[in-house]
């Protein structure tokens, strides 16, 4: 089993280049299926989820040409099947974006049930199905596949109200609707920055989309989309993780290519805990100031505190003075990292969707096991601050969303 051996207790100092956003890349790459031409996509992160989604496109018949480590050209004009590989699709959650893209372009899609992180609860796609059905598709599940088909061959615009704010459903319905007949309105839409990034990519291809970044998105269907050149936004969750790394190790990091506005809720909370964070022309500087204070966090849809930063900030709370509280309101259960932090000496108690964290003077090295992507980051952060040598197992989760994080950390003193 692959693992990280972390030699903790060393402050981190230096510069870190933030990679392209995982959550944008795994939607924008499938969206290239909708395009009648060549898409040159830049700032792609080198992570396993991206590798998997590119392999799926190749299996469908798309031509993938690597220009350099972070740039690919995708030509989807010769896709010959709408049925994805079961083995590839079930490895990542983002495979469900293939449904919206294939359905929008070809009027049918057969995509294996998505996999990805296990949070100990369900992550339903009922809002995706509601949207596809409103657009005129019939959706069934059989043999581990989600099958969607439009008998007429082309979707029709509709007014869609999402019962819950869903990032995935918002993006999936947007992709399905850009080539539909008529106008589609998505109400109670999610507002996350990677939704805006996907919309901007589609607009650069000729899509007509308004309201992205607000709770109401309008898409006027067009007959076709053209090729484009587009650079994916920087990853705000990777950036937030490195902001925490500066604080938890008592160091100072300058983050280059760091989104600032998109991180306002995270930055505000970290500043309240005692970090100094400053936007400069060369990047965002995060500095430890000698003391960490407890804080309360409740995860919310954007622009609230992101659920994808919950595990990381909890690691920081473990070493903060006083008590902290974390309430997880997005996913049914995303506290699987807590028992592992406790193995390292943390004082955390869970009650339902709430974790109470009492700060301790130190964490110690222990063998711990990651359960999902962000839990992995939390355990590595805790290990960086711990006395001793923690062993973090199942680090393949980290490869799904962080580009060579061990190299980036080692370069700044880990």
Coordinates of N, CA and C in Angstrom, one line a residue, residues 4 16-17 19 45-48 69-70 238 242 398-411:
X4 N 2.5 8.0 2.6 CA 3.5 9.1 2.9 C 4.1 8.9 4.3
X16 N 4.8 28.6 -3.5 CA 4.0 27.4 -4.0 C 3.2 27.9 -5.2
X17 N 3.3 27.2 -6.3 CA 2.5 27.5 -7.5 C 1.2 26.7 -7.4
X19 N -2.1 24.9 -8.8 CA -2.4 24.3 -10.1 C -3.8 24.6 -10.5
X45 N -4.7 20.4 -14.3 CA -3.9 19.8 -13.3 C -3.5 18.4 -13.6
X46 N -2.3 18.0 -13.2 CA -1.9 16.6 -13.4 C -2.3 15.8 -12.2
X47 N -3.5 15.3 -12.3 CA -4.1 14.5 -11.2 C -4.8 13.3 -11.8
X48 N -5.0 12.3 -10.9 CA -5.5 11.0 -11.5 C -7.0 11.1 -12.0
X69 N 2.8 19.5 -20.2 CA 2.3 18.8 -19.0 C 0.9 19.3 -18.6
X70 N 0.5 20.6 -19.0 CA -0.7 21.2 -18.5 C -1.6 21.6 -19.6
X238 N -7.0 23.7 -3.3 CA -5.5 23.5 -3.1 C -4.9 24.7 -2.5
X242 N -2.9 25.0 1.3 CA -1.6 25.5 1.5 C -1.6 26.7 2.5
X398 N -5.1 11.4 -2.5 CA -4.6 12.7 -2.7 C -4.3 12.9 -4.2
X399 N -3.8 11.9 -4.9 CA -3.5 12.0 -6.3 C -4.7 12.3 -7.1
X400 N -5.9 12.1 -6.6 CA -7.1 12.5 -7.3 C -7.3 14.0 -7.5
X401 N -6.8 14.8 -6.5 CA -7.1 16.2 -6.5 C -5.9 17.1 -6.3
X402 N -4.8 16.6 -5.9 CA -3.6 17.5 -5.7 C -2.5 17.1 -6.6
X403 N -1.9 18.0 -7.3 CA -0.9 17.7 -8.3 C 0.5 17.7 -7.5
X404 N 1.0 16.5 -7.4 CA 2.4 16.3 -6.8 C 2.5 17.1 -5.5
X405 N 1.6 16.9 -4.6 CA 1.6 17.6 -3.4 C 2.9 17.4 -2.6
X406 N 3.4 16.1 -2.6 CA 4.6 15.8 -1.9 C 5.8 16.6 -2.4
X407 N 5.9 16.9 -3.7 CA 7.0 17.7 -4.3 C 6.8 19.1 -3.9
X408 N 5.6 19.6 -3.9 CA 5.4 21.0 -3.5 C 5.7 21.3 -2.0
X409 N 5.3 20.3 -1.2 CA 5.6 20.5 0.2 C 7.1 20.3 0.5
X410 N 7.7 19.4 -0.1 CA 9.2 19.2 0.1 C 10.0 20.4 -0.3
X411 N 9.5 21.1 -1.4 CA 10.2 22.3 -1.9 C 10.2 23.5 -0.9

